[in-house]
XYZ file of C-alpha atoms in Angstrom:
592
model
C -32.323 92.730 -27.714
C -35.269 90.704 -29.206
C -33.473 87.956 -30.116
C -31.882 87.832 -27.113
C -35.672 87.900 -25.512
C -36.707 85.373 -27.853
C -33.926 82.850 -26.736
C -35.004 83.669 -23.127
C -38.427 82.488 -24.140
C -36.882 79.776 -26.018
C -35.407 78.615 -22.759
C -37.996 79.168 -20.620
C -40.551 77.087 -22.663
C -37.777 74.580 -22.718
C -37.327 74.260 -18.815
C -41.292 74.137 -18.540
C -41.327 71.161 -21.275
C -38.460 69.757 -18.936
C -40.342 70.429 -15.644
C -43.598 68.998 -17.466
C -41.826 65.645 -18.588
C -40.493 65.305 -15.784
C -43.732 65.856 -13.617
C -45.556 63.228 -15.856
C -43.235 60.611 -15.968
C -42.614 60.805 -11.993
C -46.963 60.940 -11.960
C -46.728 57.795 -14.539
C -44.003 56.262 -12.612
C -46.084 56.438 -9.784
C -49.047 55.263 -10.820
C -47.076 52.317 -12.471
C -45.690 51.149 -9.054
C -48.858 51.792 -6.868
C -51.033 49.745 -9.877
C -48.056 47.388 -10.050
C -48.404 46.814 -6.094
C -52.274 46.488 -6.214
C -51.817 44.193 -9.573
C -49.564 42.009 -7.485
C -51.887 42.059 -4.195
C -54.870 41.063 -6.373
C -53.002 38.543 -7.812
C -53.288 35.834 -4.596
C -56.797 36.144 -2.762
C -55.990 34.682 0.953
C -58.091 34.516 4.022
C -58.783 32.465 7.030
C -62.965 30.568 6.157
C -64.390 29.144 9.415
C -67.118 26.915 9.227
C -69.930 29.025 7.718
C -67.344 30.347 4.794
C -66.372 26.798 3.969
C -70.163 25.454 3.456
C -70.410 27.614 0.725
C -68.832 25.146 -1.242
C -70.474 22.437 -2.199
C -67.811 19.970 -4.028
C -65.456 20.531 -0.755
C -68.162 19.571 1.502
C -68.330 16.601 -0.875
C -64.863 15.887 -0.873
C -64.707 16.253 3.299
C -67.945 13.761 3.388
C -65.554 11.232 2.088
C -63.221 11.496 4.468
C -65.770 11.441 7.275
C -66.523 7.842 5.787
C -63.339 6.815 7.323
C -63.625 8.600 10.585
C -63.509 6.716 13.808
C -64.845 8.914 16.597
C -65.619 13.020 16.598
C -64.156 15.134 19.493
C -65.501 18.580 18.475
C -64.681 19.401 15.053
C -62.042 16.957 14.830
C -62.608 14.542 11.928
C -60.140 10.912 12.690
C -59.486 9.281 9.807
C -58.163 5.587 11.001
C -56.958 4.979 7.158
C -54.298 7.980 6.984
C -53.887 8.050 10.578
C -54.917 11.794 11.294
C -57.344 14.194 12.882
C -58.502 16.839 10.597
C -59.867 20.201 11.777
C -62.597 20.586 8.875
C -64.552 23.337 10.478
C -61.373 25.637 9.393
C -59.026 26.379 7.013
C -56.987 28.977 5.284
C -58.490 29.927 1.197
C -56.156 30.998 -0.993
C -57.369 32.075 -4.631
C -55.490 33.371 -7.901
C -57.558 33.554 -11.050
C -59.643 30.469 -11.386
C -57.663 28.547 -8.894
C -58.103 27.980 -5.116
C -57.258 25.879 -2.259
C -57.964 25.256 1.417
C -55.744 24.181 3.853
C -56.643 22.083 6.719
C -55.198 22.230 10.219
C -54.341 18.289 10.842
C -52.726 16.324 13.491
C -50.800 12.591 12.938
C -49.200 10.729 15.465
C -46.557 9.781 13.376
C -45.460 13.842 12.101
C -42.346 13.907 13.928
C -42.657 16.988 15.012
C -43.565 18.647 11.743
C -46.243 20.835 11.100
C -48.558 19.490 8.548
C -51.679 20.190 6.767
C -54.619 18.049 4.978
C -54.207 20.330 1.496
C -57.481 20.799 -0.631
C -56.738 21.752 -3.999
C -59.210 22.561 -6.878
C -58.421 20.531 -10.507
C -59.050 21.495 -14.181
C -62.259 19.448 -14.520
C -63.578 21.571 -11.235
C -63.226 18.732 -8.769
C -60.470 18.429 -5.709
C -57.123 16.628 -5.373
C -56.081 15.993 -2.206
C -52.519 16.052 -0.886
C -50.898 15.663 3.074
C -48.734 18.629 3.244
C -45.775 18.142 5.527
C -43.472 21.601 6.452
C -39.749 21.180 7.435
C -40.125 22.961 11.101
C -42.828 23.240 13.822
C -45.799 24.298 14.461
C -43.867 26.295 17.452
C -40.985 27.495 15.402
C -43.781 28.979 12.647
C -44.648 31.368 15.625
C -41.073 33.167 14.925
C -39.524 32.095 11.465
C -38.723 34.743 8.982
C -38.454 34.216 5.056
C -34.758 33.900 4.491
C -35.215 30.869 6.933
C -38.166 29.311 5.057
C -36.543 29.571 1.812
C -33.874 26.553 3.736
C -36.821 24.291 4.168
C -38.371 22.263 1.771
C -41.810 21.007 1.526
C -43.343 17.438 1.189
C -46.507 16.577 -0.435
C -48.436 13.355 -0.655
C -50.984 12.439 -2.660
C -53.538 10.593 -1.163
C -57.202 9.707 -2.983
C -60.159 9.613 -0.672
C -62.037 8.183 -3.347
C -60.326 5.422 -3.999
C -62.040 1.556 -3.209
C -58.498 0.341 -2.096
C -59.119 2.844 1.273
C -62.404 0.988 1.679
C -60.587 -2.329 1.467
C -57.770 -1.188 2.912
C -55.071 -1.620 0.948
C -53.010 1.352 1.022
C -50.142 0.025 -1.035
C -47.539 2.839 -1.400
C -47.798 6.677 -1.818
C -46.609 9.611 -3.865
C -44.485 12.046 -2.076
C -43.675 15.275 -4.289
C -41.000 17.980 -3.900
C -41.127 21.342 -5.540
C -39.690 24.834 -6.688
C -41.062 26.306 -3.552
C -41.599 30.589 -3.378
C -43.007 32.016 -0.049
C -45.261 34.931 0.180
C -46.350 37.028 3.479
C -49.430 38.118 3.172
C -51.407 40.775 5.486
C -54.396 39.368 6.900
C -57.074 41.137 8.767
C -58.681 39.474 12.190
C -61.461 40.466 13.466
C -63.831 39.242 16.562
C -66.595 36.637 15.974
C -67.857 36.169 12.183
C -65.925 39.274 10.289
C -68.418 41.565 11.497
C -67.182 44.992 12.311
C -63.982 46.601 12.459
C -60.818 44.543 12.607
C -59.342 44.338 15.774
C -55.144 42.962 14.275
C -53.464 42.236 11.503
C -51.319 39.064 10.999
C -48.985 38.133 8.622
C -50.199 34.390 6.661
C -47.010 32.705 5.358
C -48.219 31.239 1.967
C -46.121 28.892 -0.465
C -46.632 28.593 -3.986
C -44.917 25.245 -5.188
C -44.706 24.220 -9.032
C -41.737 22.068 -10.892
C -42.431 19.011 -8.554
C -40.641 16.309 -8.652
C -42.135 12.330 -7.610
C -40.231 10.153 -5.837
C -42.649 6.814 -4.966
C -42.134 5.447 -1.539
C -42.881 2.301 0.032
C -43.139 2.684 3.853
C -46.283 5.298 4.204
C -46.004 8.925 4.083
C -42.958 10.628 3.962
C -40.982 7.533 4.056
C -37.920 6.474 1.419
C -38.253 3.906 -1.236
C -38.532 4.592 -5.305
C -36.150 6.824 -6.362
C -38.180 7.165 -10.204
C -38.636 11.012 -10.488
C -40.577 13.135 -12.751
C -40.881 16.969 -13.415
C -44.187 18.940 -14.087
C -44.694 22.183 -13.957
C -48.336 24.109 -13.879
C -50.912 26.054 -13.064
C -53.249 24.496 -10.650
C -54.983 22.496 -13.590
C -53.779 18.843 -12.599
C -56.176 16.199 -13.711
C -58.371 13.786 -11.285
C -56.254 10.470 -11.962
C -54.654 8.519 -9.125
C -51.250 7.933 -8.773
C -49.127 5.000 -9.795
C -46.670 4.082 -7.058
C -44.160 1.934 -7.821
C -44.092 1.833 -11.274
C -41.381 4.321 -12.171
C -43.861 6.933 -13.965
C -46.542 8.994 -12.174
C -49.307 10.902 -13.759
C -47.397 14.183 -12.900
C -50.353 16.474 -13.997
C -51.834 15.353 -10.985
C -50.037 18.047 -8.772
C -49.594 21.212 -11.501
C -49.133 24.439 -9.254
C -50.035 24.313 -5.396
C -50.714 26.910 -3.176
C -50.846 26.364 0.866
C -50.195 28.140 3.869
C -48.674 26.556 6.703
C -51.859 26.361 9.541
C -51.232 24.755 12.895
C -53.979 22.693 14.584
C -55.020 24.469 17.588
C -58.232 22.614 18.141
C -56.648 18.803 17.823
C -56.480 16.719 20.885
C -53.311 15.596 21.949
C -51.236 18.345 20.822
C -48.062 19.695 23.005
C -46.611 22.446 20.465
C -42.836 21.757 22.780
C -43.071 18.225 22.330
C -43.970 18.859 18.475
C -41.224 21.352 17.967
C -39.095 18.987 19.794
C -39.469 16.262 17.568
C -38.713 18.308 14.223
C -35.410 18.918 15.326
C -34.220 15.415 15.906
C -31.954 14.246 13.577
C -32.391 10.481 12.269
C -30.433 8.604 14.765
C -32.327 10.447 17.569
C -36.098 9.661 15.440
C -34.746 5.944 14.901
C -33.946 5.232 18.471
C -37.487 6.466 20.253
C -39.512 4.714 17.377
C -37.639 1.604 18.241
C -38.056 2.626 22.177
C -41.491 3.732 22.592
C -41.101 3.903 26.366
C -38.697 6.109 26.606
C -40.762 8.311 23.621
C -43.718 7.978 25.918
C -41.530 9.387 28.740
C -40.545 12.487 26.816
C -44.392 13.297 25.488
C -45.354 13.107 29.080
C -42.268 15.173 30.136
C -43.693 17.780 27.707
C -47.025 17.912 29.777
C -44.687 19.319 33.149
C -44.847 22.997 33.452
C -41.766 24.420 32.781
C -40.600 21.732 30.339
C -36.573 22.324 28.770
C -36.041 21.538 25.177
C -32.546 21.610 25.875
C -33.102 19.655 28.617
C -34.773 16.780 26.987
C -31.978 16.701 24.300
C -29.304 16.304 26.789
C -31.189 13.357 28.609
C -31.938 11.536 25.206
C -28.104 12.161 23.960
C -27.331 10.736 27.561
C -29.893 7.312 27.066
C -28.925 6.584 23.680
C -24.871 6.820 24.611
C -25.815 4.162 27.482
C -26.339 6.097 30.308
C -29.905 6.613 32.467
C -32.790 9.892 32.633
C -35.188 10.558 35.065
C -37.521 13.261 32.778
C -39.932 13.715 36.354
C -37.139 14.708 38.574
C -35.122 16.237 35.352
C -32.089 14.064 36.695
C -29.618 12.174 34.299
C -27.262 9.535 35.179
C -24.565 9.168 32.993
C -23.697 5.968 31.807
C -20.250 5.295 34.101
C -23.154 5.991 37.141
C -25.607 3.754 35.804
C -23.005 0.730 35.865
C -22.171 1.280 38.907
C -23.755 -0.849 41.420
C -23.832 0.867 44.458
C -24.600 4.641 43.113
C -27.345 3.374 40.628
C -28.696 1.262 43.829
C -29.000 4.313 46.199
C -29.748 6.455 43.877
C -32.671 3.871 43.187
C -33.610 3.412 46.991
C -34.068 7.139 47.212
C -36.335 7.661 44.084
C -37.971 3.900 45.864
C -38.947 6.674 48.880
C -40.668 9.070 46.570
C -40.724 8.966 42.618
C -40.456 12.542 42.698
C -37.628 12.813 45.848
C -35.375 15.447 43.712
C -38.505 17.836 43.248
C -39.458 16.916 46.583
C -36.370 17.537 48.247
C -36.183 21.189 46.450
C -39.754 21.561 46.984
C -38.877 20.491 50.774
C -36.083 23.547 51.048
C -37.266 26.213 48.999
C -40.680 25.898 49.239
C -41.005 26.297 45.082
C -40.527 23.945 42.696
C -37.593 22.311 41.181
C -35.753 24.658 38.630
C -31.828 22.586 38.244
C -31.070 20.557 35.621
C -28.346 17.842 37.194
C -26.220 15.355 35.659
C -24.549 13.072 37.874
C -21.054 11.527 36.479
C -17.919 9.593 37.991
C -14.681 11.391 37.154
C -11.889 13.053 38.956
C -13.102 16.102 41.387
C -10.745 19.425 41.119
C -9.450 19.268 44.992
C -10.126 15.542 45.425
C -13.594 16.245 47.371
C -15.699 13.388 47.322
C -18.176 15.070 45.015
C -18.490 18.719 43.357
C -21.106 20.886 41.109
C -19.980 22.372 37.977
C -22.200 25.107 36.225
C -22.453 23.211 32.971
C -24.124 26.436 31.389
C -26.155 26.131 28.020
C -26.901 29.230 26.135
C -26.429 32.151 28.503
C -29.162 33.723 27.553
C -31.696 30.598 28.338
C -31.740 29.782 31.544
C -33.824 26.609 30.906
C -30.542 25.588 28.861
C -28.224 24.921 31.773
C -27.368 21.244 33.128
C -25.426 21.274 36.229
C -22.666 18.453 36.421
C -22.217 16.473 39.619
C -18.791 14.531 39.760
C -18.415 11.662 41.734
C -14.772 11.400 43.041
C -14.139 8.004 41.364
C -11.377 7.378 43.716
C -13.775 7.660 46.944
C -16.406 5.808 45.396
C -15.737 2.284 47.314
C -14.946 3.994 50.833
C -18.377 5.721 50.593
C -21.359 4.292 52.648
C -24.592 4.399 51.562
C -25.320 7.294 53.777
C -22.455 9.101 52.365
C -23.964 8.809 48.847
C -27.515 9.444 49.843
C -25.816 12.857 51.140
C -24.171 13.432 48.202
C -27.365 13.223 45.930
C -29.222 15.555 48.257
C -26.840 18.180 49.076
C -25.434 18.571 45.606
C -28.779 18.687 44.227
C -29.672 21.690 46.369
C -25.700 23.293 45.512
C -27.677 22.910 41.823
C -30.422 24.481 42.884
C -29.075 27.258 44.470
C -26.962 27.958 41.581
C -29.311 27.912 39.104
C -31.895 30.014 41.044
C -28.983 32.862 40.881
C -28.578 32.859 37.175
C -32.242 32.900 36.544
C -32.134 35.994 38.976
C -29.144 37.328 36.779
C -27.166 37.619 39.856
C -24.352 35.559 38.220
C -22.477 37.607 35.157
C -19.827 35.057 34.498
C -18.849 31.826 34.947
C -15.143 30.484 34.128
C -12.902 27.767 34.641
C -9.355 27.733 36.589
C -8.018 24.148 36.699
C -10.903 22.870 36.533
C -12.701 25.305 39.585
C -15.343 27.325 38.877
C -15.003 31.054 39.154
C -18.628 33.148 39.938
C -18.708 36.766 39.458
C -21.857 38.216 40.704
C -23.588 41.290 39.239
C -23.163 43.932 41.598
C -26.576 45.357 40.728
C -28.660 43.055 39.329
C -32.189 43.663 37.611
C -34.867 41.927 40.434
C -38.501 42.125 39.987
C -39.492 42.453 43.751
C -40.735 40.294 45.194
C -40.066 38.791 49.265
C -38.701 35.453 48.502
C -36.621 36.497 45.794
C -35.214 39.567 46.956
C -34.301 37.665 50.065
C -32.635 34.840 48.228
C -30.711 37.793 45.869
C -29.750 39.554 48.923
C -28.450 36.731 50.877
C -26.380 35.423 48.100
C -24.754 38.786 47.420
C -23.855 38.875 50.926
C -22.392 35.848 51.623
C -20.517 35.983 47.838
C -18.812 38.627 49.606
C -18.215 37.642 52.828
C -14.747 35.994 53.781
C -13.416 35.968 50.079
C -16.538 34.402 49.321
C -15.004 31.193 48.631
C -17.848 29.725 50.754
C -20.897 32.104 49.531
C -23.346 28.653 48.253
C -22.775 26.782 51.274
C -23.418 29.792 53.535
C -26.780 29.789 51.813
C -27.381 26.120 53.161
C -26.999 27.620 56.484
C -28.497 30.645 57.098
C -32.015 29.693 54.911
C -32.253 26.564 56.674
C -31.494 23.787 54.226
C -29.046 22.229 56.574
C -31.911 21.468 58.942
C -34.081 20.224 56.447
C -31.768 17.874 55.000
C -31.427 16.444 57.659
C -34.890 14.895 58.202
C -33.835 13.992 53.869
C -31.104 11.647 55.540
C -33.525 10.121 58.803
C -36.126 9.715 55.944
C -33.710 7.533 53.955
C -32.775 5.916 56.658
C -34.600 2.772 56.790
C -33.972 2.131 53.023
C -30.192 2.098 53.410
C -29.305 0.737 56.794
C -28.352 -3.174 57.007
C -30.757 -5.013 60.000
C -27.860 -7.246 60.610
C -25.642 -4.128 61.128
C -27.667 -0.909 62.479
C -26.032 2.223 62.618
C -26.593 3.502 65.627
C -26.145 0.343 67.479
C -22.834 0.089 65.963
C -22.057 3.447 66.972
C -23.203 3.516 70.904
C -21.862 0.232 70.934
C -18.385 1.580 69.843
C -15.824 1.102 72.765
C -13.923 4.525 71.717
C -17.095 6.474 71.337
C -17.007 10.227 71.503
C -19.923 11.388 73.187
C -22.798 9.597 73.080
C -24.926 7.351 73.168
C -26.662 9.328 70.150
C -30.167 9.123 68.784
C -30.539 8.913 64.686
C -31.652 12.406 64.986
C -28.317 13.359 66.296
C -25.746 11.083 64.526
C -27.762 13.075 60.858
C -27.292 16.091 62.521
C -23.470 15.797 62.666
C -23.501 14.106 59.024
C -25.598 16.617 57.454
C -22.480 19.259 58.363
C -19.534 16.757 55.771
C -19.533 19.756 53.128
C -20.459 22.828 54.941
C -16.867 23.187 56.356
C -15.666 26.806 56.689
C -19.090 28.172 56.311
C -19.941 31.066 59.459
C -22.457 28.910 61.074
C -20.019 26.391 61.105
C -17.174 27.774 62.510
C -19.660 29.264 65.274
C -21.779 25.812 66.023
C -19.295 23.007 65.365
C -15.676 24.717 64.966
C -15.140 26.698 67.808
C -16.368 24.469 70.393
C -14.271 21.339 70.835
C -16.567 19.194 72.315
C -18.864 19.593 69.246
C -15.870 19.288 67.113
C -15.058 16.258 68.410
C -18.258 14.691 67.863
C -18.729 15.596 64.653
C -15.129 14.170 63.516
C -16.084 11.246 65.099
C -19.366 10.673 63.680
C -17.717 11.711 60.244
C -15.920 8.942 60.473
C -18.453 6.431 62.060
C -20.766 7.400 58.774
C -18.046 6.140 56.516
C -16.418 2.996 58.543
C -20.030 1.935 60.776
C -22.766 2.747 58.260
C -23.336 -0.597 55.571
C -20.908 0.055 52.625
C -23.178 -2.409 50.760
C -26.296 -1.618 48.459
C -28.826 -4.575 47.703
């Protein structure tokens, strides 16, 4: 009995040892992570220094006094520097610390970043003093906004030594520079924002994406930053304690020790003139051939910039008009029309289509603007090819990504077999009604009335939503009700041009076609002097107003107000088959 008691105590003292370790090693294995974590958050200091922070360095303000001795002009705190070719925001910058190391990064803007986001980097040396580097990222300033850090570790980073100190920049003789790539690691770091100068509580928290780059490699170029020329490269690895030496371009060795470890955090330039972060983003996904062409075309890069300015600029848009330009064809970035290249060469579409934009350089946003009272939303591409019933000309959704709107480029086709019958009126009509079949089919996928869109030989096939998800308001819920209607009605083979109809756009075209008028008729051969002059006229005589009323109805065929206006009565029937005609055989076939 006592011995078995004893082996009970035995055992219990046992368990409690157990319990015990076990208690301390899951306390020690605790405390190991949580001082592991804090060891690990000490480790990097970083933080956002405005202008008060960053005077507290002497040496930097130094270092920034030298670049000022290159500046140009001020606007703000923007610093120009005409040498380098950038504005530097120097009353800001992100400070990132680890042991006796730091760094600023500037926000920076150059005219020649292709898009990329880059940054004037700061960094401190072993003998106490500043290198300098211009810090170029592989995306955005935009796409920065969203990207996570699987996607960052696919980019690589480019930095350039540059030496403000340096009497060739006062002589200016830039000669070549030193572009470096590295072993890149990317850190998120949590950083507190508060209002005003840090004082009280803070009111977020954002997330500031540092990199940490070491084993760089040198590759000497020849062209300016970023370029391609020396292929000499060199490995160094280190810990922030380059030396102050310059670089040696072109000589197949570089003082590697120069570069050592840097730290930066990517920091857009939200204070630099000139700065459209679409346009930017833009850019940085160009590939070379895209880059190559608008620096050898400046005009049509000039167009694009300014396109970016427009409110409710497309990305995908402006892709699909430069793919269109550099393959030969024509884009109108204002209007957000694009001519492919078979209309282009031809005469007499490129020469209406010209007389129309010679009435207004905006006449496709004013036409829209003109019907629905609201801007321009369509993107159109018009095209010669073969129509799917033979009509003279047809709209095909051409949808992007269905879940951007902005994305989709309607496709006009041109029947090219009814190209050389067609008068000039007949093509004016053709711009301006298929333009507002765009419209009208774009407006009801951006009010996610439209659930799918497919092809059967070559037709288009709508399905509507039956109950789809409209913020209220009267124009819209109008247009959304009216187009689920007429979808409906009669098969709804006719629903868009019912729409023409019943909201008006027929009428208003019209006054489109009399407003054209005068820049397509022939003097030697007037329109309606041919027609009231026409032994076998029907009807008649007819003003202009009338003769466009009959030819604004080619197209609406088989729509109600059709059949109750123009079909059903024969005497109007008769007129408007005649004037059909007369548009085609009386109005000048001849653009000039």
């Amino acid at each position: 009995m006592k011995q078995q008691a004893t082996s009970n105590k035995q055992l219990l003292t046992y368990l409690f040892s157990l319990l015990l370790s076990m208690c301390v090693l899951s306390s020690c294995e605790k405390d190991l992570y949580e001082d592991a974590f804090q060891n690990d958050n000490a480790k990097m200091i970083v933080k956002r220094m405005n202008k008060k922070d960053l005077e507290k360095f002497p040496l930097l303000q130094q270092k920034l006094n030298h670049i000022e001795l290159f500046k140009n002009s001020v606007h703000n705190k923007i610093i120009t520097d005409t040498v380098y070719n950038f504005a530097i925001s120097t009353d800001e910058a992100v400070y990132i610390e680890e042991g006796d190391y730091h760094s600023f990064t500037f926000p920076i803007n150059r005219k020649d970043s292709y898009g990329k986001l880059e940054n004037l980097l700061v960094s401190k040396n072993k003998e106490g003093g500043y290198n300098t580097f211009l810090v170029q990222y592989d995306f955005s300033a935009l796409k920065l906004k969203t990207i996570t850090k699987e996607e960052l570790k696919t980019h690589s980073t480019k930095f350039t030594y540059i030496d403000f100190d340096s009497n060739n920049l006062l002589n200016s003789k830039i000669g070549a520079f030193s572009v470096y790539m590295c072993s890149e690691t990317w850190t998120g770091v949590e950083h507190e924002i508060y209002e005003g100068n840090y004082d009280g509580d803070a009111v977020d928290v954002e997330i500031i994406w540092t990199n940490t780059a070491s084993t760089c490699s040198w590759v000497a170029t020849t062209d300016g930053f970023f370029g391609s020329g020396g292929t000499t490269s060199s490995t160094s690895s280190g810990n922030g304690t380059g030396n102050t030496g310059g670089s040696t371009p072109n000589t197949g060795s570089s003082n590697i020790d120069i570069v050592g470890t840097l730290y930066t955090a990517p920091t857009p330039c939200t204070n630099c003139p000139d700065l459209n972060l679409m346009y930017a983003d833009f850019l940085s996904e160009l590939n070379n051939t895209q880059l190559s062409y608008l620096n050898a075309n400046l005009d049509i890069k000039e167009q694009i910039k300014n396109y970016f300015n427009q409110p409710g600029a497309s990305s995908a848009f402006a892709l699909e008009a430069l793919n269109n330009i550099i393959n030969g064809g024509d884009s109108d970035f204002r209007n957000e029309v694009i001519l492919h290249q078979s209309v282009k060469n031809n005469q007499k579409l490129k020469c209406v289509f010209d007389k129309l934009k010679g009435l207004s350089s905006t006449i496709f946003n004013d036409i829209i603007n003109d019907n629905f009272a609201s801007s321009k939303k369509a993107h159109i591409r018009f095209e010669i090819g073969n129509t799917p019933n033979g009509e003279d000309a047809v709209t095909l959704p051409f949808i992007g990504n269905p879940n951007d709107p902005t994305s989709a480029v309607y496709k006009v086709i041109i029947n090219s077999n009814s190209i050389n019958n067609l008068s000039n009126i007949e093509i004016a009509l053709i711009y301006i009604h298929e333009s507002i079949h765009a419209e009208l089919l774009d407006r009801c996928f951006r009010l996610g009335l439209i659930r799918s869109i497919s092809y059967q030989n070559g037709t288009p096939n709508i399905i509507f939503n039956d109950n789809p998800d409209i913020s209220y308001n009267t124009s819209d819920t109008l247009f959304s009700a009216l187009a689920i209607h007429y979808f409906h009605y009669d098969g709804g083979s006719e629903w868009n041009h019912n729409l023409f109809t019943i909201l008006n756009y027929r009428t208003k075209m019209v006054q489109n076609l009399i407003n054209i008028h005068p820049w397509l008729n022939s003097s030697n051969s007037d329109f309606v002097n041919n027609v009231n002059n026409d032994p076998y006229i029907v009807g008649g005589p007819y003003s202009l107003q009338q003769l466009m009323e009959y030819i604004s109805w080619i197209g609406l065929e088989g729509t109600q107000e059709y059949n109750n206006t123009i079909f059903n009565n024969q005497n109007e029937l008769s007129k408007k088959v005649y004037i059909q005609i007369a548009a085609k055989t009386k109005y000048t076939n001849n653009c000039n």
